[in-house]
Amino acid sequence: MTNNNNYDKQAFEEAFDEVHMKFILNLPDEELASSDRIFFQLEQAWWFYDDFICDANTATAKKLPRFKHMKPFSLAMFNFSPLLQPMLDEFDTMYAEFSKYKRSISTYGTILLNAEGTKIALCRNWKGKSWTLPGGKVNQNESGKDAAARETYEETGFDPDSEKGLCFEWRERRERGEIVEELLLLNNNNDDYYQEEEEELLPWKSLQDGDKLVYTEKDTNKRRTCY
């Protein structure tokens, strides 16, 4: 939790009650018996709490504590939830098992280049220090391609499948024969990518001659380097 000892405790309890009802209260018994499923739900709950409750432009939201990492949020929810409280003594073991399992799940993402192929779009977590390519873990029963498209849209607002947001609008306009000017998304003063949905700027990093991409071939499992 962030070092904010002056948060509104009533607002915090109300926010956690909303999150608990949405993500934990109606979990089937078989999922409550699985630490992996519990923590996957808690991960979704953490994102919802941070993105839709704490980031809400209200006076109450500004009084809520923020959780920089998932583990302290999960521990707070274990203490809050009557369904999870009986497992509180096992929290550390359950979280360690979940972390180990999650590391075994494949990650998929995309590479977004500008039209000239000279710059690449990067993103980072809230208050994170490192910039990465958009991507994330594949969901249950989800293909790698679908996971890459979903994660890219969630993190940048750009949908490679052109089924959501501005990309869908561009596709529809093209189908009507209109000329679509994607470059309207670029701020010509600083070459930033403007992400309308969250009103943030995603920086374009200029590619250098020495930049390289290391990847593993799916069929041979060999590591390759692309310059």
mmCIF file with all atom_site columns, C-alpha atoms in Angstrom:
data_model
loop_
_atom_site.group_PDB
_atom_site.id
_atom_site.type_symbol
_atom_site.label_atom_id
_atom_site.label_alt_id
_atom_site.label_comp_id
_atom_site.label_asym_id
_atom_site.label_entity_id
_atom_site.label_seq_id
_atom_site.pdbx_PDB_ins_code
_atom_site.Cartn_x
_atom_site.Cartn_y
_atom_site.Cartn_z
_atom_site.occupancy
_atom_site.B_iso_or_equiv
_atom_site.pdbx_formal_charge
_atom_site.auth_seq_id
_atom_site.auth_comp_id
_atom_site.auth_asym_id
_atom_site.auth_atom_id
_atom_site.pdbx_PDB_model_num
ATOM 1   C CA . MET A 1 1   ? 0.000   0.000   0.000   1.00 0.00 ? 1   MET A CA 1
ATOM 2   C CA . THR A 1 2   ? 1.158   3.523   -0.615  1.00 0.00 ? 2   THR A CA 1
ATOM 3   C CA . ASN A 1 3   ? 2.350   5.467   2.390   1.00 0.00 ? 3   ASN A CA 1
ATOM 4   C CA . ASN A 1 4   ? -0.932  7.260   2.900   1.00 0.00 ? 4   ASN A CA 1
ATOM 5   C CA . ASN A 1 5   ? -2.082  6.936   6.488   1.00 0.00 ? 5   ASN A CA 1
ATOM 6   C CA . ASN A 1 6   ? -4.695  9.652   6.020   1.00 0.00 ? 6   ASN A CA 1
ATOM 7   C CA . TYR A 1 7   ? -6.910  7.790   3.591   1.00 0.00 ? 7   TYR A CA 1
ATOM 8   C CA . ASP A 1 8   ? -10.656 7.761   4.073   1.00 0.00 ? 8   ASP A CA 1
ATOM 9   C CA . LYS A 1 9   ? -11.333 4.413   5.760   1.00 0.00 ? 9   LYS A CA 1
ATOM 10  C CA . GLN A 1 10  ? -15.055 4.474   5.043   1.00 0.00 ? 10  GLN A CA 1
ATOM 11  C CA . ALA A 1 11  ? -14.442 5.187   1.358   1.00 0.00 ? 11  ALA A CA 1
ATOM 12  C CA . PHE A 1 12  ? -11.829 2.430   1.309   1.00 0.00 ? 12  PHE A CA 1
ATOM 13  C CA . GLU A 1 13  ? -14.240 -0.108  2.786   1.00 0.00 ? 13  GLU A CA 1
ATOM 14  C CA . GLU A 1 14  ? -16.937 0.884   0.308   1.00 0.00 ? 14  GLU A CA 1
ATOM 15  C CA . ALA A 1 15  ? -14.498 0.584   -2.595  1.00 0.00 ? 15  ALA A CA 1
ATOM 16  C CA . PHE A 1 16  ? -13.285 -2.817  -1.411  1.00 0.00 ? 16  PHE A CA 1
ATOM 17  C CA . ASP A 1 17  ? -16.861 -3.963  -0.918  1.00 0.00 ? 17  ASP A CA 1
ATOM 18  C CA . GLU A 1 18  ? -17.605 -3.072  -4.542  1.00 0.00 ? 18  GLU A CA 1
ATOM 19  C CA . VAL A 1 19  ? -14.512 -4.907  -5.762  1.00 0.00 ? 19  VAL A CA 1
ATOM 20  C CA . HIS A 1 20  ? -15.247 -7.890  -3.528  1.00 0.00 ? 20  HIS A CA 1
ATOM 21  C CA . MET A 1 21  ? -18.802 -8.222  -4.839  1.00 0.00 ? 21  MET A CA 1
ATOM 22  C CA . LYS A 1 22  ? -17.631 -7.956  -8.434  1.00 0.00 ? 22  LYS A CA 1
ATOM 23  C CA . PHE A 1 23  ? -14.690 -10.368 -8.351  1.00 0.00 ? 23  PHE A CA 1
ATOM 24  C CA . ILE A 1 24  ? -14.765 -12.600 -5.255  1.00 0.00 ? 24  ILE A CA 1
ATOM 25  C CA . LEU A 1 25  ? -18.221 -13.000 -3.738  1.00 0.00 ? 25  LEU A CA 1
ATOM 26  C CA . ASN A 1 26  ? -19.729 -15.103 -6.539  1.00 0.00 ? 26  ASN A CA 1
ATOM 27  C CA . LEU A 1 27  ? -16.727 -17.318 -7.274  1.00 0.00 ? 27  LEU A CA 1
ATOM 28  C CA . PRO A 1 28  ? -17.741 -20.982 -7.644  1.00 0.00 ? 28  PRO A CA 1
ATOM 29  C CA . ASP A 1 29  ? -16.562 -23.320 -4.885  1.00 0.00 ? 29  ASP A CA 1
ATOM 30  C CA . GLU A 1 30  ? -14.152 -25.096 -7.240  1.00 0.00 ? 30  GLU A CA 1
ATOM 31  C CA . GLU A 1 31  ? -12.400 -21.810 -7.997  1.00 0.00 ? 31  GLU A CA 1
ATOM 32  C CA . LEU A 1 32  ? -12.243 -20.843 -4.327  1.00 0.00 ? 32  LEU A CA 1
ATOM 33  C CA . ALA A 1 33  ? -10.458 -24.163 -3.783  1.00 0.00 ? 33  ALA A CA 1
ATOM 34  C CA . SER A 1 34  ? -7.725  -23.185 -6.252  1.00 0.00 ? 34  SER A CA 1
ATOM 35  C CA . SER A 1 35  ? -5.082  -20.654 -5.229  1.00 0.00 ? 35  SER A CA 1
ATOM 36  C CA . ASP A 1 36  ? -4.301  -19.978 -8.892  1.00 0.00 ? 36  ASP A CA 1
ATOM 37  C CA . ARG A 1 37  ? -7.905  -19.074 -9.715  1.00 0.00 ? 37  ARG A CA 1
ATOM 38  C CA . ILE A 1 38  ? -8.243  -16.947 -6.572  1.00 0.00 ? 38  ILE A CA 1
ATOM 39  C CA . PHE A 1 39  ? -5.177  -14.894 -7.401  1.00 0.00 ? 39  PHE A CA 1
ATOM 40  C CA . PHE A 1 40  ? -6.096  -14.518 -11.052 1.00 0.00 ? 40  PHE A CA 1
ATOM 41  C CA . GLN A 1 41  ? -9.362  -13.004 -9.840  1.00 0.00 ? 41  GLN A CA 1
ATOM 42  C CA . LEU A 1 42  ? -7.475  -10.823 -7.381  1.00 0.00 ? 42  LEU A CA 1
ATOM 43  C CA . GLU A 1 43  ? -5.238  -9.609  -10.191 1.00 0.00 ? 43  GLU A CA 1
ATOM 44  C CA . GLN A 1 44  ? -8.300  -8.512  -12.153 1.00 0.00 ? 44  GLN A CA 1
ATOM 45  C CA . ALA A 1 45  ? -9.701  -6.964  -8.971  1.00 0.00 ? 45  ALA A CA 1
ATOM 46  C CA . TRP A 1 46  ? -6.474  -5.029  -8.380  1.00 0.00 ? 46  TRP A CA 1
ATOM 47  C CA . TRP A 1 47  ? -6.512  -3.593  -11.902 1.00 0.00 ? 47  TRP A CA 1
ATOM 48  C CA . PHE A 1 48  ? -10.185 -2.647  -11.555 1.00 0.00 ? 48  PHE A CA 1
ATOM 49  C CA . TYR A 1 49  ? -9.596  -0.971  -8.187  1.00 0.00 ? 49  TYR A CA 1
ATOM 50  C CA . ASP A 1 50  ? -6.626  0.968   -9.521  1.00 0.00 ? 50  ASP A CA 1
ATOM 51  C CA . ASP A 1 51  ? -7.948  1.892   -12.979 1.00 0.00 ? 51  ASP A CA 1
ATOM 52  C CA . PHE A 1 52  ? -11.653 2.471   -12.370 1.00 0.00 ? 52  PHE A CA 1
ATOM 53  C CA . ILE A 1 53  ? -11.949 3.417   -8.711  1.00 0.00 ? 53  ILE A CA 1
ATOM 54  C CA . CYS A 1 54  ? -8.704  5.125   -7.691  1.00 0.00 ? 54  CYS A CA 1
ATOM 55  C CA . ASP A 1 55  ? -8.329  6.848   -11.058 1.00 0.00 ? 55  ASP A CA 1
ATOM 56  C CA . ALA A 1 56  ? -11.880 8.188   -11.004 1.00 0.00 ? 56  ALA A CA 1
ATOM 57  C CA . ASN A 1 57  ? -11.884 11.974  -11.050 1.00 0.00 ? 57  ASN A CA 1
ATOM 58  C CA . THR A 1 58  ? -13.732 12.352  -7.754  1.00 0.00 ? 58  THR A CA 1
ATOM 59  C CA . ALA A 1 59  ? -12.871 13.764  -4.344  1.00 0.00 ? 59  ALA A CA 1
ATOM 60  C CA . THR A 1 60  ? -13.455 10.346  -2.750  1.00 0.00 ? 60  THR A CA 1
ATOM 61  C CA . ALA A 1 61  ? -11.110 8.543   -5.152  1.00 0.00 ? 61  ALA A CA 1
ATOM 62  C CA . LYS A 1 62  ? -8.278  10.880  -4.207  1.00 0.00 ? 62  LYS A CA 1
ATOM 63  C CA . LYS A 1 63  ? -8.614  9.761   -0.572  1.00 0.00 ? 63  LYS A CA 1
ATOM 64  C CA . LEU A 1 64  ? -8.158  6.058   -1.344  1.00 0.00 ? 64  LEU A CA 1
ATOM 65  C CA . PRO A 1 65  ? -4.878  4.203   -0.776  1.00 0.00 ? 65  PRO A CA 1
ATOM 66  C CA . ARG A 1 66  ? -3.015  2.979   -3.860  1.00 0.00 ? 66  ARG A CA 1
ATOM 67  C CA . PHE A 1 67  ? -1.327  -0.413  -4.123  1.00 0.00 ? 67  PHE A CA 1
ATOM 68  C CA . LYS A 1 68  ? 1.830   -0.389  -6.211  1.00 0.00 ? 68  LYS A CA 1
ATOM 69  C CA . HIS A 1 69  ? 1.977   -4.186  -6.389  1.00 0.00 ? 69  HIS A CA 1
ATOM 70  C CA . MET A 1 70  ? -0.561  -6.969  -6.500  1.00 0.00 ? 70  MET A CA 1
ATOM 71  C CA . LYS A 1 71  ? 0.655   -8.795  -3.357  1.00 0.00 ? 71  LYS A CA 1
ATOM 72  C CA . PRO A 1 72  ? -0.232  -6.085  -0.783  1.00 0.00 ? 72  PRO A CA 1
ATOM 73  C CA . PHE A 1 73  ? -3.582  -5.557  -2.511  1.00 0.00 ? 73  PHE A CA 1
ATOM 74  C CA . SER A 1 74  ? -4.281  -9.296  -2.318  1.00 0.00 ? 74  SER A CA 1
ATOM 75  C CA . LEU A 1 75  ? -3.323  -9.402  1.352   1.00 0.00 ? 75  LEU A CA 1
ATOM 76  C CA . ALA A 1 76  ? -5.654  -6.491  2.070   1.00 0.00 ? 76  ALA A CA 1
ATOM 77  C CA . MET A 1 77  ? -8.471  -8.316  0.274   1.00 0.00 ? 77  MET A CA 1
ATOM 78  C CA . PHE A 1 78  ? -7.747  -11.516 2.239   1.00 0.00 ? 78  PHE A CA 1
ATOM 79  C CA . ASN A 1 79  ? -8.156  -9.504  5.428   1.00 0.00 ? 79  ASN A CA 1
ATOM 80  C CA . PHE A 1 80  ? -11.332 -7.883  4.119   1.00 0.00 ? 80  PHE A CA 1
ATOM 81  C CA . SER A 1 81  ? -13.154 -10.861 2.587   1.00 0.00 ? 81  SER A CA 1
ATOM 82  C CA . PRO A 1 82  ? -15.059 -13.302 4.833   1.00 0.00 ? 82  PRO A CA 1
ATOM 83  C CA . LEU A 1 83  ? -14.528 -15.908 2.095   1.00 0.00 ? 83  LEU A CA 1
ATOM 84  C CA . LEU A 1 84  ? -10.747 -15.483 2.042   1.00 0.00 ? 84  LEU A CA 1
ATOM 85  C CA . GLN A 1 85  ? -10.095 -14.805 5.742   1.00 0.00 ? 85  GLN A CA 1
ATOM 86  C CA . PRO A 1 86  ? -10.078 -18.532 6.686   1.00 0.00 ? 86  PRO A CA 1
ATOM 87  C CA . MET A 1 87  ? -7.106  -18.966 4.298   1.00 0.00 ? 87  MET A CA 1
ATOM 88  C CA . LEU A 1 88  ? -5.155  -15.987 5.646   1.00 0.00 ? 88  LEU A CA 1
ATOM 89  C CA . ASP A 1 89  ? -2.550  -18.161 7.390   1.00 0.00 ? 89  ASP A CA 1
ATOM 90  C CA . GLU A 1 90  ? -1.800  -19.806 4.031   1.00 0.00 ? 90  GLU A CA 1
ATOM 91  C CA . PHE A 1 91  ? -1.513  -16.521 2.121   1.00 0.00 ? 91  PHE A CA 1
ATOM 92  C CA . ASP A 1 92  ? 2.267   -16.526 1.613   1.00 0.00 ? 92  ASP A CA 1
ATOM 93  C CA . THR A 1 93  ? 2.320   -20.149 0.450   1.00 0.00 ? 93  THR A CA 1
ATOM 94  C CA . MET A 1 94  ? -0.642  -19.618 -1.888  1.00 0.00 ? 94  MET A CA 1
ATOM 95  C CA . TYR A 1 95  ? 0.875   -16.473 -3.380  1.00 0.00 ? 95  TYR A CA 1
ATOM 96  C CA . ALA A 1 96  ? 4.222   -18.226 -3.929  1.00 0.00 ? 96  ALA A CA 1
ATOM 97  C CA . GLU A 1 97  ? 2.441   -21.080 -5.738  1.00 0.00 ? 97  GLU A CA 1
ATOM 98  C CA . PHE A 1 98  ? 0.548   -18.607 -7.894  1.00 0.00 ? 98  PHE A CA 1
ATOM 99  C CA . SER A 1 99  ? 3.719   -16.672 -8.761  1.00 0.00 ? 99  SER A CA 1
ATOM 100 C CA . LYS A 1 100 ? 5.482   -19.882 -9.771  1.00 0.00 ? 100 LYS A CA 1
ATOM 101 C CA . TYR A 1 101 ? 2.543   -20.962 -11.917 1.00 0.00 ? 101 TYR A CA 1
ATOM 102 C CA . LYS A 1 102 ? 2.208   -17.558 -13.542 1.00 0.00 ? 102 LYS A CA 1
ATOM 103 C CA . ARG A 1 103 ? 5.857   -17.561 -14.603 1.00 0.00 ? 103 ARG A CA 1
ATOM 104 C CA . SER A 1 104 ? 5.116   -20.709 -16.613 1.00 0.00 ? 104 SER A CA 1
ATOM 105 C CA . ILE A 1 105 ? 2.360   -18.993 -18.643 1.00 0.00 ? 105 ILE A CA 1
ATOM 106 C CA . SER A 1 106 ? 3.364   -17.721 -22.077 1.00 0.00 ? 106 SER A CA 1
ATOM 107 C CA . THR A 1 107 ? 3.476   -13.996 -22.767 1.00 0.00 ? 107 THR A CA 1
ATOM 108 C CA . TYR A 1 108 ? 2.383   -12.473 -26.076 1.00 0.00 ? 108 TYR A CA 1
ATOM 109 C CA . GLY A 1 109 ? 2.589   -8.958  -27.428 1.00 0.00 ? 109 GLY A CA 1
ATOM 110 C CA . THR A 1 110 ? 3.043   -6.821  -30.501 1.00 0.00 ? 110 THR A CA 1
ATOM 111 C CA . ILE A 1 111 ? 5.561   -4.425  -31.987 1.00 0.00 ? 111 ILE A CA 1
ATOM 112 C CA . LEU A 1 112 ? 4.060   -1.080  -33.063 1.00 0.00 ? 112 LEU A CA 1
ATOM 113 C CA . LEU A 1 113 ? 6.204   0.817   -35.570 1.00 0.00 ? 113 LEU A CA 1
ATOM 114 C CA . ASN A 1 114 ? 5.618   4.169   -37.196 1.00 0.00 ? 114 ASN A CA 1
ATOM 115 C CA . ALA A 1 115 ? 4.979   4.289   -40.935 1.00 0.00 ? 115 ALA A CA 1
ATOM 116 C CA . GLU A 1 116 ? 8.682   4.714   -41.734 1.00 0.00 ? 116 GLU A CA 1
ATOM 117 C CA . GLY A 1 117 ? 9.748   1.823   -39.469 1.00 0.00 ? 117 GLY A CA 1
ATOM 118 C CA . THR A 1 118 ? 12.152  4.080   -37.598 1.00 0.00 ? 118 THR A CA 1
ATOM 119 C CA . LYS A 1 119 ? 10.358  4.345   -34.237 1.00 0.00 ? 119 LYS A CA 1
ATOM 120 C CA . ILE A 1 120 ? 8.715   1.891   -31.856 1.00 0.00 ? 120 ILE A CA 1
ATOM 121 C CA . ALA A 1 121 ? 5.904   2.504   -29.334 1.00 0.00 ? 121 ALA A CA 1
ATOM 122 C CA . LEU A 1 122 ? 6.560   1.577   -25.697 1.00 0.00 ? 122 LEU A CA 1
ATOM 123 C CA . CYS A 1 123 ? 4.462   1.526   -22.520 1.00 0.00 ? 123 CYS A CA 1
ATOM 124 C CA . ARG A 1 124 ? 4.940   1.037   -18.787 1.00 0.00 ? 124 ARG A CA 1
ATOM 125 C CA . ASN A 1 125 ? 2.979   0.276   -15.641 1.00 0.00 ? 125 ASN A CA 1
ATOM 126 C CA . TRP A 1 126 ? 1.585   2.974   -13.387 1.00 0.00 ? 126 TRP A CA 1
ATOM 127 C CA . LYS A 1 127 ? 4.569   4.644   -11.707 1.00 0.00 ? 127 LYS A CA 1
ATOM 128 C CA . GLY A 1 128 ? 6.831   2.040   -13.306 1.00 0.00 ? 128 GLY A CA 1
ATOM 129 C CA . LYS A 1 129 ? 10.399  2.855   -14.261 1.00 0.00 ? 129 LYS A CA 1
ATOM 130 C CA . SER A 1 130 ? 10.987  0.544   -17.223 1.00 0.00 ? 130 SER A CA 1
ATOM 131 C CA . TRP A 1 131 ? 9.449   0.843   -20.698 1.00 0.00 ? 131 TRP A CA 1
ATOM 132 C CA . THR A 1 132 ? 8.405   -2.315  -22.546 1.00 0.00 ? 132 THR A CA 1
ATOM 133 C CA . LEU A 1 133 ? 6.588   -3.518  -25.630 1.00 0.00 ? 133 LEU A CA 1
ATOM 134 C CA . PRO A 1 134 ? 2.813   -3.906  -25.155 1.00 0.00 ? 134 PRO A CA 1
ATOM 135 C CA . GLY A 1 135 ? 1.972   -7.470  -24.158 1.00 0.00 ? 135 GLY A CA 1
ATOM 136 C CA . GLY A 1 136 ? 0.981   -9.793  -21.348 1.00 0.00 ? 136 GLY A CA 1
ATOM 137 C CA . LYS A 1 137 ? -0.037  -13.272 -20.241 1.00 0.00 ? 137 LYS A CA 1
ATOM 138 C CA . VAL A 1 138 ? -2.384  -15.390 -22.307 1.00 0.00 ? 138 VAL A CA 1
ATOM 139 C CA . ASN A 1 139 ? -5.768  -16.134 -20.707 1.00 0.00 ? 139 ASN A CA 1
ATOM 140 C CA . GLN A 1 140 ? -7.298  -19.558 -20.304 1.00 0.00 ? 140 GLN A CA 1
ATOM 141 C CA . ASN A 1 141 ? -8.537  -20.948 -23.658 1.00 0.00 ? 141 ASN A CA 1
ATOM 142 C CA . GLU A 1 142 ? -7.128  -17.901 -25.501 1.00 0.00 ? 142 GLU A CA 1
ATOM 143 C CA . SER A 1 143 ? -4.809  -18.104 -28.508 1.00 0.00 ? 143 SER A CA 1
ATOM 144 C CA . GLY A 1 144 ? -1.475  -16.305 -28.490 1.00 0.00 ? 144 GLY A CA 1
ATOM 145 C CA . LYS A 1 145 ? -2.595  -14.052 -31.337 1.00 0.00 ? 145 LYS A CA 1
ATOM 146 C CA . ASP A 1 146 ? -5.767  -13.055 -29.511 1.00 0.00 ? 146 ASP A CA 1
ATOM 147 C CA . ALA A 1 147 ? -3.804  -12.450 -26.306 1.00 0.00 ? 147 ALA A CA 1
ATOM 148 C CA . ALA A 1 148 ? -1.356  -10.176 -28.118 1.00 0.00 ? 148 ALA A CA 1
ATOM 149 C CA . ALA A 1 149 ? -4.177  -8.151  -29.682 1.00 0.00 ? 149 ALA A CA 1
ATOM 150 C CA . ARG A 1 150 ? -6.089  -7.884  -26.392 1.00 0.00 ? 150 ARG A CA 1
ATOM 151 C CA . GLU A 1 151 ? -3.069  -6.821  -24.359 1.00 0.00 ? 151 GLU A CA 1
ATOM 152 C CA . THR A 1 152 ? -2.029  -4.278  -26.985 1.00 0.00 ? 152 THR A CA 1
ATOM 153 C CA . TYR A 1 153 ? -5.476  -2.698  -26.974 1.00 0.00 ? 153 TYR A CA 1
ATOM 154 C CA . GLU A 1 154 ? -5.662  -2.673  -23.168 1.00 0.00 ? 154 GLU A CA 1
ATOM 155 C CA . GLU A 1 155 ? -2.253  -1.037  -22.815 1.00 0.00 ? 155 GLU A CA 1
ATOM 156 C CA . THR A 1 156 ? -2.192  1.365   -25.773 1.00 0.00 ? 156 THR A CA 1
ATOM 157 C CA . GLY A 1 157 ? -5.707  1.761   -27.167 1.00 0.00 ? 157 GLY A CA 1
ATOM 158 C CA . PHE A 1 158 ? -4.518  0.380   -30.533 1.00 0.00 ? 158 PHE A CA 1
ATOM 159 C CA . ASP A 1 159 ? -6.366  -2.753  -31.634 1.00 0.00 ? 159 ASP A CA 1
ATOM 160 C CA . PRO A 1 160 ? -4.442  -4.889  -34.180 1.00 0.00 ? 160 PRO A CA 1
ATOM 161 C CA . ASP A 1 161 ? -7.712  -6.673  -35.044 1.00 0.00 ? 161 ASP A CA 1
ATOM 162 C CA . SER A 1 162 ? -9.420  -3.349  -35.843 1.00 0.00 ? 162 SER A CA 1
ATOM 163 C CA . GLU A 1 163 ? -12.491 -4.366  -33.853 1.00 0.00 ? 163 GLU A CA 1
ATOM 164 C CA . LYS A 1 164 ? -12.318 -1.808  -31.037 1.00 0.00 ? 164 LYS A CA 1
ATOM 165 C CA . GLY A 1 165 ? -11.802 1.885   -30.501 1.00 0.00 ? 165 GLY A CA 1
ATOM 166 C CA . LEU A 1 166 ? -10.261 4.130   -33.128 1.00 0.00 ? 166 LEU A CA 1
ATOM 167 C CA . CYS A 1 167 ? -8.950  1.181   -35.143 1.00 0.00 ? 167 CYS A CA 1
ATOM 168 C CA . PHE A 1 168 ? -12.517 -0.046  -35.633 1.00 0.00 ? 168 PHE A CA 1
ATOM 169 C CA . GLU A 1 169 ? -13.547 3.449   -36.674 1.00 0.00 ? 169 GLU A CA 1
ATOM 170 C CA . TRP A 1 170 ? -10.692 3.571   -39.205 1.00 0.00 ? 170 TRP A CA 1
ATOM 171 C CA . ARG A 1 171 ? -11.738 0.219   -40.665 1.00 0.00 ? 171 ARG A CA 1
ATOM 172 C CA . GLU A 1 172 ? -15.360 1.286   -41.021 1.00 0.00 ? 172 GLU A CA 1
ATOM 173 C CA . ARG A 1 173 ? -14.370 4.540   -42.709 1.00 0.00 ? 173 ARG A CA 1
ATOM 174 C CA . ARG A 1 174 ? -12.092 2.722   -45.124 1.00 0.00 ? 174 ARG A CA 1
ATOM 175 C CA . GLU A 1 175 ? -14.911 0.319   -45.973 1.00 0.00 ? 175 GLU A CA 1
ATOM 176 C CA . ARG A 1 176 ? -17.041 3.376   -46.811 1.00 0.00 ? 176 ARG A CA 1
ATOM 177 C CA . GLY A 1 177 ? -14.312 4.594   -49.142 1.00 0.00 ? 177 GLY A CA 1
ATOM 178 C CA . GLU A 1 178 ? -13.144 7.428   -46.917 1.00 0.00 ? 178 GLU A CA 1
ATOM 179 C CA . ILE A 1 179 ? -9.492  8.397   -46.558 1.00 0.00 ? 179 ILE A CA 1
ATOM 180 C CA . VAL A 1 180 ? -8.335  7.788   -43.005 1.00 0.00 ? 180 VAL A CA 1
ATOM 181 C CA . GLU A 1 181 ? -5.492  9.885   -41.643 1.00 0.00 ? 181 GLU A CA 1
ATOM 182 C CA . GLU A 1 182 ? -4.019  7.876   -38.762 1.00 0.00 ? 182 GLU A CA 1
ATOM 183 C CA . LEU A 1 183 ? -1.296  10.464  -38.411 1.00 0.00 ? 183 LEU A CA 1
ATOM 184 C CA . LEU A 1 184 ? -3.812  12.674  -36.641 1.00 0.00 ? 184 LEU A CA 1
ATOM 185 C CA . LEU A 1 185 ? -2.899  10.584  -33.609 1.00 0.00 ? 185 LEU A CA 1
ATOM 186 C CA . LEU A 1 186 ? 0.643   11.901  -33.704 1.00 0.00 ? 186 LEU A CA 1
ATOM 187 C CA . ASN A 1 187 ? 1.651   15.046  -31.944 1.00 0.00 ? 187 ASN A CA 1
ATOM 188 C CA . ASN A 1 188 ? 4.007   16.654  -34.411 1.00 0.00 ? 188 ASN A CA 1
ATOM 189 C CA . ASN A 1 189 ? 5.744   18.682  -31.717 1.00 0.00 ? 189 ASN A CA 1
ATOM 190 C CA . ASN A 1 190 ? 7.150   15.729  -29.826 1.00 0.00 ? 190 ASN A CA 1
ATOM 191 C CA . ASP A 1 191 ? 6.279   12.649  -31.906 1.00 0.00 ? 191 ASP A CA 1
ATOM 192 C CA . ASP A 1 192 ? 4.265   11.125  -29.089 1.00 0.00 ? 192 ASP A CA 1
ATOM 193 C CA . TYR A 1 193 ? 1.444   8.676   -29.687 1.00 0.00 ? 193 TYR A CA 1
ATOM 194 C CA . TYR A 1 194 ? -1.746  10.086  -28.209 1.00 0.00 ? 194 TYR A CA 1
ATOM 195 C CA . GLN A 1 195 ? -3.886  7.438   -26.553 1.00 0.00 ? 195 GLN A CA 1
ATOM 196 C CA . GLU A 1 196 ? -7.364  8.992   -26.455 1.00 0.00 ? 196 GLU A CA 1
ATOM 197 C CA . GLU A 1 197 ? -8.985  6.485   -24.112 1.00 0.00 ? 197 GLU A CA 1
ATOM 198 C CA . GLU A 1 198 ? -6.757  7.262   -21.123 1.00 0.00 ? 198 GLU A CA 1
ATOM 199 C CA . GLU A 1 199 ? -5.576  10.703  -22.241 1.00 0.00 ? 199 GLU A CA 1
ATOM 200 C CA . GLU A 1 200 ? -1.930  9.784   -21.881 1.00 0.00 ? 200 GLU A CA 1
ATOM 201 C CA . LEU A 1 201 ? 1.068   10.064  -24.145 1.00 0.00 ? 201 LEU A CA 1
ATOM 202 C CA . LEU A 1 202 ? 2.876   6.931   -25.281 1.00 0.00 ? 202 LEU A CA 1
ATOM 203 C CA . PRO A 1 203 ? 6.390   7.795   -26.385 1.00 0.00 ? 203 PRO A CA 1
ATOM 204 C CA . TRP A 1 204 ? 7.864   6.679   -29.664 1.00 0.00 ? 204 TRP A CA 1
ATOM 205 C CA . LYS A 1 205 ? 11.452  5.525   -29.130 1.00 0.00 ? 205 LYS A CA 1
ATOM 206 C CA . SER A 1 206 ? 13.759  6.082   -32.077 1.00 0.00 ? 206 SER A CA 1
ATOM 207 C CA . LEU A 1 207 ? 15.377  2.846   -33.263 1.00 0.00 ? 207 LEU A CA 1
ATOM 208 C CA . GLN A 1 208 ? 19.168  2.851   -33.364 1.00 0.00 ? 208 GLN A CA 1
ATOM 209 C CA . ASP A 1 209 ? 21.496  0.836   -35.584 1.00 0.00 ? 209 ASP A CA 1
ATOM 210 C CA . GLY A 1 210 ? 22.549  -1.321  -32.630 1.00 0.00 ? 210 GLY A CA 1
ATOM 211 C CA . ASP A 1 211 ? 19.033  -2.171  -31.434 1.00 0.00 ? 211 ASP A CA 1
ATOM 212 C CA . LYS A 1 212 ? 18.097  -5.832  -31.560 1.00 0.00 ? 212 LYS A CA 1
ATOM 213 C CA . LEU A 1 213 ? 15.154  -8.096  -30.757 1.00 0.00 ? 213 LEU A CA 1
ATOM 214 C CA . VAL A 1 214 ? 15.801  -11.495 -29.158 1.00 0.00 ? 214 VAL A CA 1
ATOM 215 C CA . TYR A 1 215 ? 13.055  -14.097 -29.581 1.00 0.00 ? 215 TYR A CA 1
ATOM 216 C CA . THR A 1 216 ? 12.496  -17.869 -29.487 1.00 0.00 ? 216 THR A CA 1
ATOM 217 C CA . GLU A 1 217 ? 11.198  -19.768 -32.505 1.00 0.00 ? 217 GLU A CA 1
ATOM 218 C CA . LYS A 1 218 ? 8.063   -21.692 -31.652 1.00 0.00 ? 218 LYS A CA 1
ATOM 219 C CA . ASP A 1 219 ? 8.803   -24.750 -33.825 1.00 0.00 ? 219 ASP A CA 1
ATOM 220 C CA . THR A 1 220 ? 12.521  -25.189 -33.029 1.00 0.00 ? 220 THR A CA 1
ATOM 221 C CA . ASN A 1 221 ? 12.658  -23.524 -29.602 1.00 0.00 ? 221 ASN A CA 1
ATOM 222 C CA . LYS A 1 222 ? 15.879  -21.790 -30.725 1.00 0.00 ? 222 LYS A CA 1
ATOM 223 C CA . ARG A 1 223 ? 16.731  -18.252 -29.675 1.00 0.00 ? 223 ARG A CA 1
ATOM 224 C CA . ARG A 1 224 ? 17.084  -15.823 -32.565 1.00 0.00 ? 224 ARG A CA 1
ATOM 225 C CA . THR A 1 225 ? 18.240  -12.241 -32.759 1.00 0.00 ? 225 THR A CA 1
ATOM 226 C CA . CYS A 1 226 ? 16.739  -9.729  -35.165 1.00 0.00 ? 226 CYS A CA 1
ATOM 227 C CA . TYR A 1 227 ? 18.665  -6.472  -35.797 1.00 0.00 ? 227 TYR A CA 1
#
